[in-house]
Structures are given as structure tokens and as C-alpha cells.
CSV table of C-alpha atoms in Angstrom, one decimal:
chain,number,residue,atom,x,y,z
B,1,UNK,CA,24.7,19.8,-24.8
B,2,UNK,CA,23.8,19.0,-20.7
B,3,UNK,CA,20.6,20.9,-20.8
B,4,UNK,CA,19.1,18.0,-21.8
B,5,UNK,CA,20.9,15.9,-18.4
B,6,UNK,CA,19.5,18.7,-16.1
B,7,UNK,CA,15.2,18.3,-16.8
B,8,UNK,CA,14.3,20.5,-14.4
B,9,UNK,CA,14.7,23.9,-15.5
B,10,UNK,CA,15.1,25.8,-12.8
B,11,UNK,CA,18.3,24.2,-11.7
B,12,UNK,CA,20.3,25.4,-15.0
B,13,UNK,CA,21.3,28.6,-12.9
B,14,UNK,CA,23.4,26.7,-10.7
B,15,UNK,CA,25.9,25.0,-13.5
B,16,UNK,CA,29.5,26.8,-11.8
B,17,UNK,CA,33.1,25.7,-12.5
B,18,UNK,CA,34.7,22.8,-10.1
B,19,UNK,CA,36.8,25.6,-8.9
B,20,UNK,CA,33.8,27.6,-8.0
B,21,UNK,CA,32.0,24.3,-6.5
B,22,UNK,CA,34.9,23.4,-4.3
B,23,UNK,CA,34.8,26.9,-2.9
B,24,UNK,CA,31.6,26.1,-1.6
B,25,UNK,CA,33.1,23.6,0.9
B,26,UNK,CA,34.7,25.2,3.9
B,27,UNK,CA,37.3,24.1,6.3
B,28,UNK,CA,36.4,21.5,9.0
B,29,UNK,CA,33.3,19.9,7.0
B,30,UNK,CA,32.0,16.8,6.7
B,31,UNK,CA,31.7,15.6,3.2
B,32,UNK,CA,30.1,13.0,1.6
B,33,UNK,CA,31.4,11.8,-1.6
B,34,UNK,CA,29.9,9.2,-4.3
B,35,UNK,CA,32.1,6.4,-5.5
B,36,UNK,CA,32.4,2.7,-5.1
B,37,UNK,CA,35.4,0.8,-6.1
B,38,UNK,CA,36.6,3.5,-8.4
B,39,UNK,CA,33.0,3.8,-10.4
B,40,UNK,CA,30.9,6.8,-10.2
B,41,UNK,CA,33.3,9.1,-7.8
B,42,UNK,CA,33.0,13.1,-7.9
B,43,UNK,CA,36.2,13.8,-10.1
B,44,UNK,CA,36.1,17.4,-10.9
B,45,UNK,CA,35.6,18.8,-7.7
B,46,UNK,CA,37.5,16.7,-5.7
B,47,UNK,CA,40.5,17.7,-7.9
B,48,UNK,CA,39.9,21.1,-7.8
B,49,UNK,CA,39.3,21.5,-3.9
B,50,UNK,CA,42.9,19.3,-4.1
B,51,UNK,CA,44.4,22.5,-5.9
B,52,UNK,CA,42.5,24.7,-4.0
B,53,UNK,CA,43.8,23.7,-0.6
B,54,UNK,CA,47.5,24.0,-2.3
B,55,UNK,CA,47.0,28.1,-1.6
B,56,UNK,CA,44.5,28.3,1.0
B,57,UNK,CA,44.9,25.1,3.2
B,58,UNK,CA,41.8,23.4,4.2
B,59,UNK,CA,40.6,20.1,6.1
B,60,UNK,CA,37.9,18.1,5.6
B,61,UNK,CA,36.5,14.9,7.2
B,62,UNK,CA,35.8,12.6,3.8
B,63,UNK,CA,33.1,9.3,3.5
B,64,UNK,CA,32.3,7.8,0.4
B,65,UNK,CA,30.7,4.5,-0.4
B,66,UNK,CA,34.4,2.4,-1.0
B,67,UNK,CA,38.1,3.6,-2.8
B,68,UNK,CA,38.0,5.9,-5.3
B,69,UNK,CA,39.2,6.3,-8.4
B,70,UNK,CA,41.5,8.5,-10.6
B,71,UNK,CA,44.3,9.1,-7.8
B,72,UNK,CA,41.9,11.3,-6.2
B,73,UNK,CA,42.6,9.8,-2.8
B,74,UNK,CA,46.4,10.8,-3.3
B,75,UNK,CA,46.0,14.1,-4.7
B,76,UNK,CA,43.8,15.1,-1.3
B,77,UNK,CA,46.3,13.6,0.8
B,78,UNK,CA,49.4,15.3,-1.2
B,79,UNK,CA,47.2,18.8,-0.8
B,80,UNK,CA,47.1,17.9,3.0
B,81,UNK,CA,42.9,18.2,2.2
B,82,UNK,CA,42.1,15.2,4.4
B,83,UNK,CA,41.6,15.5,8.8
B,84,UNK,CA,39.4,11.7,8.5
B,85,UNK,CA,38.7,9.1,6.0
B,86,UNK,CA,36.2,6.6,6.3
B,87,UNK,CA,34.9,3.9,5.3
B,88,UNK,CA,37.6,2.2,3.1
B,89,UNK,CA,40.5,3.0,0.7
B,90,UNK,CA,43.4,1.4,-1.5
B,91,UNK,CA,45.5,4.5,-2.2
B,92,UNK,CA,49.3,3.7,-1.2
B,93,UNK,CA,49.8,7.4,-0.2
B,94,UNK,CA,47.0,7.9,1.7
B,95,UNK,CA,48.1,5.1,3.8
B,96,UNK,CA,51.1,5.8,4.2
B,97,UNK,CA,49.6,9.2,5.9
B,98,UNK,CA,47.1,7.2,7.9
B,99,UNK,CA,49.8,5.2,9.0
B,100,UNK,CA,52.4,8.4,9.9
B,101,UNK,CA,49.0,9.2,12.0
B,102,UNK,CA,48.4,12.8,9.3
B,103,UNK,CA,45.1,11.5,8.5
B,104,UNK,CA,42.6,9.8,11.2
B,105,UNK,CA,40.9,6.7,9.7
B,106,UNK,CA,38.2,4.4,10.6
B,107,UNK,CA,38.3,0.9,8.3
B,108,UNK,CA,34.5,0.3,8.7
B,109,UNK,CA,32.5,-2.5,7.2
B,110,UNK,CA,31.0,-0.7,4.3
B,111,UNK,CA,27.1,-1.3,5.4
B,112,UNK,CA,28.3,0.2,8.7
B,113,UNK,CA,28.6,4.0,7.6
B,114,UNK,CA,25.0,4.9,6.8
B,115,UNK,CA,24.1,2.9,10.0
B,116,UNK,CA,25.8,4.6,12.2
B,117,UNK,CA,24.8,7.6,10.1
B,118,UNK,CA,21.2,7.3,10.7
B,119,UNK,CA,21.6,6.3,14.0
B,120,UNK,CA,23.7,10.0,14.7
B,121,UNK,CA,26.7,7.8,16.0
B,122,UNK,CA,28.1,9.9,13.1
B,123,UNK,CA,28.4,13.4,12.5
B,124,UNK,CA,26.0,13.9,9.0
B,125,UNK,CA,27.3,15.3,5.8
B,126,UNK,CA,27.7,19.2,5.9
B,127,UNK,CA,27.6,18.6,1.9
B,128,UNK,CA,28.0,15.5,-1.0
B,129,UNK,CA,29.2,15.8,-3.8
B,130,UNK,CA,27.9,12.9,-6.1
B,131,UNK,CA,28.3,12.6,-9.7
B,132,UNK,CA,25.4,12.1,-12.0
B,133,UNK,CA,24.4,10.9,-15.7
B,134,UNK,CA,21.2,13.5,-15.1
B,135,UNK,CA,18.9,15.6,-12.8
B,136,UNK,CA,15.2,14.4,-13.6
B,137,UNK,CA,12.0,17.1,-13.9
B,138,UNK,CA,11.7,16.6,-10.4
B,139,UNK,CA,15.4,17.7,-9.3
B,140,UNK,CA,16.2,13.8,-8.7
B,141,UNK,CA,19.6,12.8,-8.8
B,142,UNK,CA,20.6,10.0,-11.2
B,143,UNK,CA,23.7,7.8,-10.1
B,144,UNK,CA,26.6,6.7,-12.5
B,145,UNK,CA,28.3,3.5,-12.5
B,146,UNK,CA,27.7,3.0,-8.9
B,147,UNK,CA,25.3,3.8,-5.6
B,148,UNK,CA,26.9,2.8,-3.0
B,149,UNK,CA,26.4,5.2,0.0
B,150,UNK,CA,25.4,8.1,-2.5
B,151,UNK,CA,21.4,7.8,-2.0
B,152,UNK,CA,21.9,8.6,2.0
B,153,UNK,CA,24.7,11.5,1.6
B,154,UNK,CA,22.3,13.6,-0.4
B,155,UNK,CA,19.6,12.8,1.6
B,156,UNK,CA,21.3,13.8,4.8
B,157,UNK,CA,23.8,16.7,3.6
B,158,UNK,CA,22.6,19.9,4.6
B,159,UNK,CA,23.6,20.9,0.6
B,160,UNK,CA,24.3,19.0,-2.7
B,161,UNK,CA,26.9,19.5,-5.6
B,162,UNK,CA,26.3,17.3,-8.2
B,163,UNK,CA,28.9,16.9,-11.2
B,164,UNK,CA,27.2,15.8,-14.6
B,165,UNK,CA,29.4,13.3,-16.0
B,166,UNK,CA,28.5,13.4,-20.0
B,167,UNK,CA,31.5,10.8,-20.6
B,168,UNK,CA,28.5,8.2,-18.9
B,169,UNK,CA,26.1,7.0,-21.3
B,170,UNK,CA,22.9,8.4,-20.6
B,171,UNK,CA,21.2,4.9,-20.8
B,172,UNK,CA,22.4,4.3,-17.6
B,173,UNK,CA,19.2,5.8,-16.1
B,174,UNK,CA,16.7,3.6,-15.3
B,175,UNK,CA,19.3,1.0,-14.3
B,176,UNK,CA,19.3,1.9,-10.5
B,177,UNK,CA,17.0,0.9,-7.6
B,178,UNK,CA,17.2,3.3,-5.0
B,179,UNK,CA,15.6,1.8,-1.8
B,180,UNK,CA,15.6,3.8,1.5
B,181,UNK,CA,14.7,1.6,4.6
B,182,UNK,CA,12.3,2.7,7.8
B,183,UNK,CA,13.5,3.9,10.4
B,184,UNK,CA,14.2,1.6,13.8
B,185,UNK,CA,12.5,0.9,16.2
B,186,UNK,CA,9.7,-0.1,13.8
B,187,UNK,CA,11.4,-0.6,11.0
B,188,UNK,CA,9.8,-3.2,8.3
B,189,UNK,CA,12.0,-5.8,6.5
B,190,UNK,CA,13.7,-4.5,2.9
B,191,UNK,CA,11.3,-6.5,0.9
B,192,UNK,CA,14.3,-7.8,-2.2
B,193,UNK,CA,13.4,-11.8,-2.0
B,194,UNK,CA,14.6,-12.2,-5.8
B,195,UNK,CA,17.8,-10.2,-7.5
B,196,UNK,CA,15.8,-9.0,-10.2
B,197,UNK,CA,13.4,-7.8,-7.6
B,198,UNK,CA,12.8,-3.3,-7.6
B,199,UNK,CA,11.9,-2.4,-4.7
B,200,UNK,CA,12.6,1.4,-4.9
B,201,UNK,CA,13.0,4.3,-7.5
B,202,UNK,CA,15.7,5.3,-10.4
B,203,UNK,CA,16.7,8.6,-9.2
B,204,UNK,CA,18.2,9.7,-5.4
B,205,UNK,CA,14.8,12.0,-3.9
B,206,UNK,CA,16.0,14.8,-2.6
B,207,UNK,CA,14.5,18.3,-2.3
B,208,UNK,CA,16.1,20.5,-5.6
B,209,UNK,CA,16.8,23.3,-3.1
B,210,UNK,CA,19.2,21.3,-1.7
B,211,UNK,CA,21.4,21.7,-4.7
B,212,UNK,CA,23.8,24.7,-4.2
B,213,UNK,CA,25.7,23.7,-7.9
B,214,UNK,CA,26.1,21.6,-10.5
B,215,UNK,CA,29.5,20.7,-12.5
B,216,UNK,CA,29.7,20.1,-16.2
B,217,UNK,CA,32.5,17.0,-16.2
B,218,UNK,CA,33.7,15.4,-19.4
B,219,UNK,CA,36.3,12.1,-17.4
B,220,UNK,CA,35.9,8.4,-17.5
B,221,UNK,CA,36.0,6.2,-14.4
B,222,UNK,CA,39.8,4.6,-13.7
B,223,UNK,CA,39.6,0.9,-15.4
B,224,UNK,CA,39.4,-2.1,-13.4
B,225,UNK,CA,42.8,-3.5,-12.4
B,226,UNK,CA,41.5,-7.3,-12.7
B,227,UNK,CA,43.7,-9.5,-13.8
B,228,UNK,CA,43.1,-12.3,-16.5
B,229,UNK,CA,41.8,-15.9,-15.9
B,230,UNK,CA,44.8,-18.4,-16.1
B,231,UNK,CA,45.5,-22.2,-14.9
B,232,UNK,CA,45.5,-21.8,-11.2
B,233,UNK,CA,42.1,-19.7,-10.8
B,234,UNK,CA,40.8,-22.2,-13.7
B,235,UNK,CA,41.8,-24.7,-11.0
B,236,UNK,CA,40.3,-23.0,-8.4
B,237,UNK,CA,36.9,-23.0,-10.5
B,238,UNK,CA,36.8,-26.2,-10.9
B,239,UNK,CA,37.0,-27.2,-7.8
B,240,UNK,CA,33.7,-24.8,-7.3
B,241,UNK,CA,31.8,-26.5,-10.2
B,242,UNK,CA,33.2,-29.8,-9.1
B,243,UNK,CA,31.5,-29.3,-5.6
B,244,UNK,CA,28.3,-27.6,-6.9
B,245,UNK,CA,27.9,-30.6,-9.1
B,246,UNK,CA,27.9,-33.0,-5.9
B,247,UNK,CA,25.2,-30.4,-4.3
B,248,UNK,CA,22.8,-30.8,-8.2
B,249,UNK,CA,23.1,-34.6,-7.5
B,250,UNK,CA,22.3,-34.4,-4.2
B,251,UNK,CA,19.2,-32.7,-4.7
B,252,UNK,CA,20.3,-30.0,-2.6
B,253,UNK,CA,20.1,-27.2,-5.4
B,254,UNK,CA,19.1,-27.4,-9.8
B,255,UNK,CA,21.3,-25.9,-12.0
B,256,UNK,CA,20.2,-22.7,-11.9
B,257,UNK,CA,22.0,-23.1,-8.0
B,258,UNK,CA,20.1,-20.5,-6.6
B,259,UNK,CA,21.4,-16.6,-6.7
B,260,UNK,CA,24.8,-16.5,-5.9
B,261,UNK,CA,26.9,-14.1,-4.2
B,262,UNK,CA,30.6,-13.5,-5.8
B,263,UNK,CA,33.2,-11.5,-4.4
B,264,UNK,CA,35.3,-8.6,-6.0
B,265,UNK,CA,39.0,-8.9,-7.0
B,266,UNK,CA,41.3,-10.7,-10.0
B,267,UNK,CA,41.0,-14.4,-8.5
B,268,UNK,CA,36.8,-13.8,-7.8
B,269,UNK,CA,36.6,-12.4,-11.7
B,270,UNK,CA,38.5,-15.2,-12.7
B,271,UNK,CA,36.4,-17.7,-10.7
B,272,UNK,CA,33.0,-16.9,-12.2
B,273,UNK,CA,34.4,-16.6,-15.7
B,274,UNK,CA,35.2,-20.4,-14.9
B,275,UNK,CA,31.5,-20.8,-14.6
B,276,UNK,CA,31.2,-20.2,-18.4
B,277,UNK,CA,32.3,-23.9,-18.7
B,278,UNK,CA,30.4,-25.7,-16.4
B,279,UNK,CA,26.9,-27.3,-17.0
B,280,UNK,CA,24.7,-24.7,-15.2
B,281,UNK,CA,22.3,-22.4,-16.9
B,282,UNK,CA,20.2,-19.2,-15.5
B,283,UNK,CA,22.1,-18.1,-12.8
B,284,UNK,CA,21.3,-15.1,-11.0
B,285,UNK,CA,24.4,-13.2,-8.8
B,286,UNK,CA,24.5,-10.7,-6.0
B,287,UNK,CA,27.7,-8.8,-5.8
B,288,UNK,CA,29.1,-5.6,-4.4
B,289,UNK,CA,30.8,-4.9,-8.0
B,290,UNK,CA,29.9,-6.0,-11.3
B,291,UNK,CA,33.4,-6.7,-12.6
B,292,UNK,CA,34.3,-8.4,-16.1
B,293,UNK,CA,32.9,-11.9,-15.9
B,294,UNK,CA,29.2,-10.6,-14.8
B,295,UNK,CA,29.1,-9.4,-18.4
B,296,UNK,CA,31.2,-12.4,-19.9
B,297,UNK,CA,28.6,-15.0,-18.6
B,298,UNK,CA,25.5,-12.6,-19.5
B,299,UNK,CA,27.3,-13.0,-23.1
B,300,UNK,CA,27.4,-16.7,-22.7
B,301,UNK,CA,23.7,-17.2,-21.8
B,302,UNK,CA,24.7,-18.1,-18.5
B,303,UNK,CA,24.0,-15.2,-16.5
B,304,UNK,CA,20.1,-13.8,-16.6
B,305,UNK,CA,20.5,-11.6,-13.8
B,306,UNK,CA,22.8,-9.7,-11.7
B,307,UNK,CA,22.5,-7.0,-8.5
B,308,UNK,CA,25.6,-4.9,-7.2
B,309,UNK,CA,26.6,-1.6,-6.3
B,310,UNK,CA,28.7,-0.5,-8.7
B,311,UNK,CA,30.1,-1.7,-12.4
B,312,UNK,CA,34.2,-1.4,-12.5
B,313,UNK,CA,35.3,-2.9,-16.2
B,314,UNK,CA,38.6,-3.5,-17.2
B,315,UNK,CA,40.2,-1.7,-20.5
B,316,UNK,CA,39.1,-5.0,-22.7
B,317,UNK,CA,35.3,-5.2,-21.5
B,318,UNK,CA,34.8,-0.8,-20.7
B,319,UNK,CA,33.8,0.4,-24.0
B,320,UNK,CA,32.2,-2.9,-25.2
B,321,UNK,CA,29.7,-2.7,-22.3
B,322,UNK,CA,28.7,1.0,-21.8
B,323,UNK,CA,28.7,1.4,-25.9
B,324,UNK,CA,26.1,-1.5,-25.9
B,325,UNK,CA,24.1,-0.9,-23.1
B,326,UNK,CA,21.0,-1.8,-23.7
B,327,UNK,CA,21.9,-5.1,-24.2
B,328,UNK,CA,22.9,-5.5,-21.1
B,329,UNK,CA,19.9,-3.3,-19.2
B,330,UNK,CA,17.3,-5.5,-18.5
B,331,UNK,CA,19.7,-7.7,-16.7
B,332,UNK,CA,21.2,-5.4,-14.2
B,333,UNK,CA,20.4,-3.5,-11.5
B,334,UNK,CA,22.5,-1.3,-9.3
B,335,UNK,CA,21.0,-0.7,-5.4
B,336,UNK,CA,22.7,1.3,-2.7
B,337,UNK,CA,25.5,-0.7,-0.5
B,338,UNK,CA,23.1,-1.9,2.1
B,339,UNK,CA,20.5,-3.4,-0.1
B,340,UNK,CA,22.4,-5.2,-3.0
B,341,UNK,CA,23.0,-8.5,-0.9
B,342,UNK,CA,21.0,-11.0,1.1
B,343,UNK,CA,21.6,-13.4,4.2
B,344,UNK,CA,24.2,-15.9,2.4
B,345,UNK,CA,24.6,-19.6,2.6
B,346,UNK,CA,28.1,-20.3,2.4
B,347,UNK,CA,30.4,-23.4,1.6
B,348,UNK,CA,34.1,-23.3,1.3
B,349,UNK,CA,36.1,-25.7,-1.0
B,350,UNK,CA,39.8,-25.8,-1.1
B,351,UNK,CA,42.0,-26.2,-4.6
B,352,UNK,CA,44.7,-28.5,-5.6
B,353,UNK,CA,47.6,-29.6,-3.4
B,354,UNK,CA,49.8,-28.2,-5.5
B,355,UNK,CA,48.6,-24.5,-4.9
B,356,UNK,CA,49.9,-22.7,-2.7
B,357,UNK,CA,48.2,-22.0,0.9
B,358,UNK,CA,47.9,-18.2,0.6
B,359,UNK,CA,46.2,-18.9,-2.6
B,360,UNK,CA,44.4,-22.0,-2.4
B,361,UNK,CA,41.3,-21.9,-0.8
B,362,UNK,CA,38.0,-19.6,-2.0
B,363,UNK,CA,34.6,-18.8,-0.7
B,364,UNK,CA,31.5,-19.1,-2.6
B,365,UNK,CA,28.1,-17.9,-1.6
B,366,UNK,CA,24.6,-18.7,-2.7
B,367,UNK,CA,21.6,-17.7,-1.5
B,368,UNK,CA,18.4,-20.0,-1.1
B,369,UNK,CA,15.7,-18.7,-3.7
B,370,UNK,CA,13.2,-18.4,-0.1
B,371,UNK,CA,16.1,-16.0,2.3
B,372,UNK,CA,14.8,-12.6,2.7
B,373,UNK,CA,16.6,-9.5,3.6
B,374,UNK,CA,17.1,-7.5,7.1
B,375,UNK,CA,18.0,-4.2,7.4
């Protein structure tokens, strides 16, 4: 059944078990892991080399592109599996050991890791580990439901597991844009001037020899933990439309707005499903994450177009989406974490008097149709 994932031939001699993959990482490595905002981690192997370490102790230093999913950040920290952590993380246990000072841990703007990566301010991946709806005819790796930093940890580990994930659908390929900057000091402008813009390829290029084994995984990503609209971030959207109104009749911006950059999170979600009921039409959206209301205005008709790093969907929107994804397709895209946004234009608006301070205020950002990005 995941012959037909792994197209180039020669590659089906390296399908082992997780066990046997996570054997293949070795004490006082550097590893580089996909995953962004629990979508599109290494599961199998993560877990295993979390059992593994139970009878033969082992340390690793750990990136990935953002948290992970599927407790896997506990389970290395309860195995004692992790020396350093970077970039980012949301696992109550393992802060709790970064905080006991067990684990070393930088908390790194997330564009800042393949930087300082390329730049050797880091030490580069010894191996990644990224999971994968397929391997193309070429031995190119094809992300799940996110990018993140995945592209550049394949690219600069010295070796490559990859886990096939057949709970993905395999329409997911062909969804990505896979864009790999020049290198400084003449490096060129990313050329993305409009969020439906492709600027790179579907699949991660590495060399196939790279790849020292591939893992057969059957496991969902962990369901978005958004919360549902209700009255106060209804009253926070309004305020937005109420103020993006004001800039349509001051000839400032139409009512397509210009592309707009959301945030991530239960009030965020909650803000742009408020959009649904507002007046404008067309919109286009940069985000990190694709969350629940990308997918609830796209069903609206308000939403033609929409750019992030990763999709995380809640229980109610998860099977819906991926079981129908073709409807969806042609209006997503999913880049790596250093190319999904542009240079924002930002406005802040502030809610009702009656909200309360730690909750009352939000930030909105659109782009101009003309900005252009930097690397």
C-alpha cells in the first residue's frame, strides 16, 4: 500500500521499523525535526527513540519548525532524551525541565533558526527526521500539513529519515511551495509579491542518498485546541470591521483590503471568523497557521486565497477539510516559515470598555497589494 508514496524505486530498500530508525540517531546529535504548531511532526520515531533512551540513555540537541504535537515533547523530556530545544514549545513538562535548568533552551523567533543556520552561528543537523505524504521519482521529499523549517533540515543534515504518514491524504501534494533563498552577501530579493504567488517547487530537493530510512506511520496530527467564537471576540471583530470600514471610505484600501496577515490562537480564529459578516469580499490572508476560520471564510466566498506554514484544524473542521481537499487546493499554499509572510502594515484597534484589559485590545495586519519580500 506505500509503494505507491515512495516513486522512486530504489529507495524501497530502506523502509525499517521506528525502532530501527531511531537507532540510527546516536548520543550527542543534532536533530532536526519537522512540525509546526502540532501539524506535520515525525511521530513514530520520535516515540520510539523516547522508549529507546528508557534502556540505553541518550541526549540529543532537538530543532523543529514550532511545538509539536502528540505529547512528543513530554515523552522526550520524561525519557531524559533532550540536552537543548530550540526554537519554540508549549509542552507543560518540558518547561518545567527547562525551567529546573535539565534541558538548555533558546526561545528564538521562529525565522531566526535557519538564519543562524545558514549563517553556521548554529551547529547543522547531524540528521532530520521529517514526515512525508510521499517520496517523488526523483527522491524528493513531500511535506504534510506543514513546512515550517523542514525544507532546510533535509537540506543541511548530513542524513534523512523520513516517516510516510498514510493517515495524510495524498492530495496534499502539490499544495506546497518550497522556496530556498540565495545565499548573502549577494543574495536576490524572495520574489512572493502576491499570496497566491509560487515561487518554488512541491517537493523538498535533496540528494536520495541522503536518505538512510524510511518509516511506514499510520497517526493523525493532535487537533487544534481553538476555542469557539463567542460575544466578546464577536466584539472584538467588530471593532476590526468597524475600523476597516472607516479605511474603505477613506479611500485608503477596497474591499478586498489588501492581503492580510492573521495571527494564530482561539481569539485570532475567532476574529477572522467575524469577518464572515462584514461587507468585504476576496480577501487574500498570510498566516503562520491555517487554523479553522481560513477554511470557514473560503466556505463563505469570502476568502480566495490563503498562504501559511502549516494547517492545525480542530476536531469539528479536521475530517471535513482533508476528506474534501480538493475543494480547498487551489486556494492554499503552504511555504517554508521564512517565506509565508511579507513586510506588514499594521493598525491596532482596541474593544469595548467593558472588556477587560488583558483581553481587549488585538492586532491586525494587512499588507499593501505593492510590498515585496526580503530575506
Amino acid at each position: 500500500m506505500y509503494r505507491d508514496r515512495i516513486r522512486l524505486s530504489s529507495l524501497h530498500s530502506k523502509v525499517m521499523s521506528a525502532a530501527d530508525a531511531a537507532g540510527l540517531i546516536e548520543d550527542g546529535m543534532t536533530v532536526g525535526m519537522s512540525g509546526f504548531t502540532r501539524a506535520g511532526e515525525a511521530k513514530a520515531v520520535p516515540h520510539a527513540l523516547a522508549e529507546r533512551a528508557k534502556q540505553s540513555p541518550l541526549q540529543i540537541s532537538l530543532m523543529t519548525g514550532a511545538s509539536l504535537g502528540n505529547d512528543l515533547d513530554k515523552q522526550l523530556t520524561e525519557a531524559g532524551v533532550l540536552a537543548r530545544r530550540m526554537p519554540f514549545q508549549v509542552d507543560s513538562t518540558l518547561r518545567k525541565a527547562i525551567n529546573d535548568g535539565k534541558v538548555m533552551f533558546i526561545d528564538q523567533h521562529l525565522s531566526e533558526t535557519v538564519e543562524q543556520l545558514r549563517n553556521q552561528q548554529l551547529k547543522l543537523p547531524d540528521i532530520a527526521v521529517i514526515e512525508a505524504v510521499a517520496i517523488t521519482e526523483q527522491g524528493h521529499i513531500v511535506p504534510t500539513t506543514s513546512v515550517g523549517n523542514s525544507a532546510s533540515f533535509a537540506i543541511f543534515a548530513k542524513q534523512v529519515i523520513v516517516e510516510i504518514n498514510l493517515a495524510h491524504n495524498a492530495n496534499l501534494e502539490g499544495l506546497h511551495d518550497i522556496y530556498i533563498p540565495t545565499y548573502r552577501p549577494t543574495r536576490t530579493p524572495i520574489p512572493l509579491v502576491k499570496v497566491d504567488d509560487r515561487i518554488g517547487s512541491t517537493a523538498i530537493p535533496i540528494d536520495p542518498a541522503k536518505i538512510v530510512g524510511i518509516v511506514i506511520t499510520e497517526q493523525p496530527d493532535s487537533p487544534s485546541t481553538v476555542l469557539p467564537p463567542d460575544d466578546e471576540t464577536q466584539g472584538i471583530a467588530n471593532h476590526l470591521i468597524n475600523f476597516l470600514k472607516q479605511e474603505v471610505a477613506a479611500g485608503r484600501m477596497t474591499n478586498q483590503l489588501g492581503p492580510l496577515q492573521a495571527g494564530i490562537g482561539s481569539i485570532a480564529n475567532a476574529v477572522m471568523c467575524g469577518l464572515i459578516d462584514s461587507p468585504f469580499e476576496d480577501l487574500t490572508m498570510y498566516s503562520e497557521v491555517l487554523q479553522d476560520s481560513t477554511f470557514d471564510l473560503i466556505d463563505a466566498g469570502k476568502l480566495s486565497f490563503a498562504s501559511g506554514s502549516s494547517i492545525t484544524l480542530s476536531t469539528r473542521r479536521n475530517a471535513d477539510v482533508f476528506g474534501n481537499l480538493e475543494r480547498y487546493k487551489d486556494k492554499l499554499v503552504l511555504r517554508p516559515r521564512r517565506s509565508p509572510t511579507t513586510l506588514k502594515w499594521s493598525a491596532a484597534w482596541a474593544s469595548s470598555a467593558s472588556t477587560p484589559p488583558s483581553s481587549s485590545t488585538c492586532t491586525a495586519t494587512s499588507t499593501p497589494p505593492t510590498s515585496a519580500v526580503r530575506g
